[in-house]
Protein backbone atom coordinates (compact mmCIF):
# COMPACT_ATOMS: atom_id res chain seq x y z
CA MET A 1 32.48 -16.37 333.77
CA GLY A 2 29.75 -14.79 331.11
CA SER A 3 26.65 -16.45 329.96
CA TYR A 4 26.77 -18.53 326.85
CA ALA A 5 23.31 -17.07 326.01
CA LYS A 6 24.89 -13.46 325.82
CA ALA A 7 27.64 -14.70 323.71
CA THR A 8 27.88 -13.23 320.23
CA MET A 9 30.46 -14.46 317.44
CA THR A 10 31.03 -11.53 315.64
CA GLY A 11 34.50 -12.77 315.21
CA PHE A 12 33.27 -15.70 312.59
CA VAL A 13 30.39 -13.74 310.37
CA CYS A 14 31.41 -12.53 306.94
CA ARG A 15 30.48 -8.61 306.93
CA LEU A 16 29.59 -8.96 303.31
CA CYS A 17 27.43 -11.86 303.17
CA SER A 18 26.74 -12.27 306.65
CA GLU A 19 27.01 -15.71 306.49
CA HIS A 20 28.96 -17.68 309.76
CA LYS A 21 32.64 -18.93 308.23
CA LYS A 22 34.71 -20.90 310.18
CA SER A 23 38.15 -19.24 308.69
CA VAL A 24 37.39 -15.50 307.85
CA ILE A 25 40.00 -12.38 307.38
CA HIS A 26 39.88 -9.67 309.94
CA PHE A 27 39.69 -6.13 307.37
CA TYR A 28 42.69 -4.71 310.05
CA SER A 29 45.08 -7.81 310.01
CA ALA A 30 48.53 -7.85 307.96
CA LYS A 31 47.06 -10.33 305.67
CA ALA A 32 44.16 -7.72 304.99
CA GLN A 33 46.68 -5.53 304.58
CA GLU A 34 48.65 -7.44 302.15
CA LEU A 35 45.81 -8.28 300.20
CA GLU A 36 44.47 -4.29 299.96
CA LEU A 37 41.22 -5.45 301.40
CA LEU A 38 40.13 -1.97 302.91
CA ARG A 39 41.02 0.12 299.44
CA LYS A 40 39.31 -2.87 297.87
CA LEU A 41 35.66 -2.35 299.71
CA THR A 42 35.96 1.28 298.91
CA LEU A 43 34.40 0.18 295.40
CA LEU A 44 31.54 -0.91 297.12
CA PRO A 45 28.57 0.80 298.35
CA ILE A 46 29.02 0.37 301.89
CA THR A 47 31.47 2.05 304.72
CA ILE A 48 33.28 0.10 306.94
CA GLU A 49 34.59 2.29 309.92
CA LYS A 50 37.08 0.51 312.52
CA TYR A 51 34.36 1.22 315.74
CA ASP A 52 31.21 0.31 314.57
CA ASN A 53 29.56 -2.98 316.33
CA LEU A 54 29.26 -4.56 312.64
CA PRO A 55 31.79 -7.17 311.94
CA LYS A 56 35.07 -6.65 310.62
CA THR A 57 35.90 -9.67 309.15
CA ILE A 58 35.63 -11.36 305.46
CA CYS A 59 35.12 -14.70 304.53
CA HIS A 60 37.34 -16.06 301.34
CA ASP A 61 34.49 -16.61 299.24
CA CYS A 62 33.46 -12.89 299.26
CA ILE A 63 37.05 -11.99 298.91
CA GLU A 64 37.29 -13.74 295.58
CA LYS A 65 34.19 -12.18 294.78
CA LEU A 66 35.78 -8.80 295.58
CA ASN A 67 39.08 -9.61 293.75
CA LEU A 68 36.74 -10.06 290.28
CA GLN A 69 35.18 -6.99 290.78
CA TYR A 70 38.43 -4.90 291.44
CA ARG A 71 40.05 -6.75 288.48
CA LEU A 72 36.72 -5.91 286.26
CA ILE A 73 36.76 -2.39 287.39
CA GLU A 74 40.36 -1.83 286.79
CA ARG A 75 40.21 -3.51 283.20
CA ILE A 76 37.74 -1.13 282.31
CA ARG A 77 39.05 2.06 283.69
CA LYS A 78 42.44 1.12 281.72
CA SER A 79 40.24 0.50 278.62
CA PHE A 80 38.86 3.83 279.11
CA GLU A 81 41.88 5.58 279.57
CA ILE A 82 42.93 4.23 276.24
CA GLN A 83 40.22 4.93 274.50
CA GLN A 84 40.38 8.76 275.53
CA ARG A 85 43.78 8.67 274.04
CA HIS A 86 42.89 7.16 271.40
CA ARG A 87 40.49 9.90 270.31
CA LEU A 88 43.12 12.53 270.67
CA PHE A 89 44.82 11.16 268.01
CA HIS A 90 42.40 11.30 265.45
CA SER A 91 41.89 14.77 263.32
CA ASN A 92 41.31 13.23 260.20
CA GLY A 93 39.62 9.88 260.76
CA ARG A 94 42.65 7.60 260.61
CA CYS A 95 44.85 5.75 263.04
CA PRO A 96 48.18 7.19 263.32
CA LEU A 97 51.22 4.88 264.52
CA GLU A 98 51.48 6.89 267.99
CA CYS A 99 47.69 6.05 268.64
CA PRO A 100 47.45 3.72 271.41
CA LEU A 101 44.79 1.60 269.49
CA TYR A 102 46.81 1.39 266.07
CA GLY A 103 46.20 -1.78 264.18
CA ILE A 104 43.51 -2.32 266.57
CA GLU A 105 41.08 -2.07 263.26
CA ASN A 106 42.79 -4.34 261.18
CA TYR A 107 42.65 -6.84 263.74
CA LEU A 108 39.02 -7.02 264.27
CA GLN A 109 38.53 -6.83 260.77
CA GLN A 110 40.25 -10.11 260.63
CA ARG A 111 38.62 -11.85 263.36
CA ASN A 112 35.46 -10.91 261.85
CA VAL A 113 36.41 -12.35 258.34
CA LYS A 114 37.47 -15.75 259.76
């Protein structure tokens, strides 16, 4: 049996916020795979390596924040794609029916008037 003073509790420390939590999810667990945590973590300016000596867990608060960030980035990417396609349809300055943003100008004008 080892010394309690030398024991480390890295399994209960969140890798992102460094706080001790009672409930965490391990990055390589089935639940983490279901939540696609490793893919979402690639959005952050950190690297997660399977065999480094840092915590491999994330708390539920950080998962919520990570999901919010992920949804925002996905929304921005989709919007950017629509805007890029929108530009391709305009040769005369008018928005043709085939344009992904067709009718958006009228919608925006109606919102500003009311």
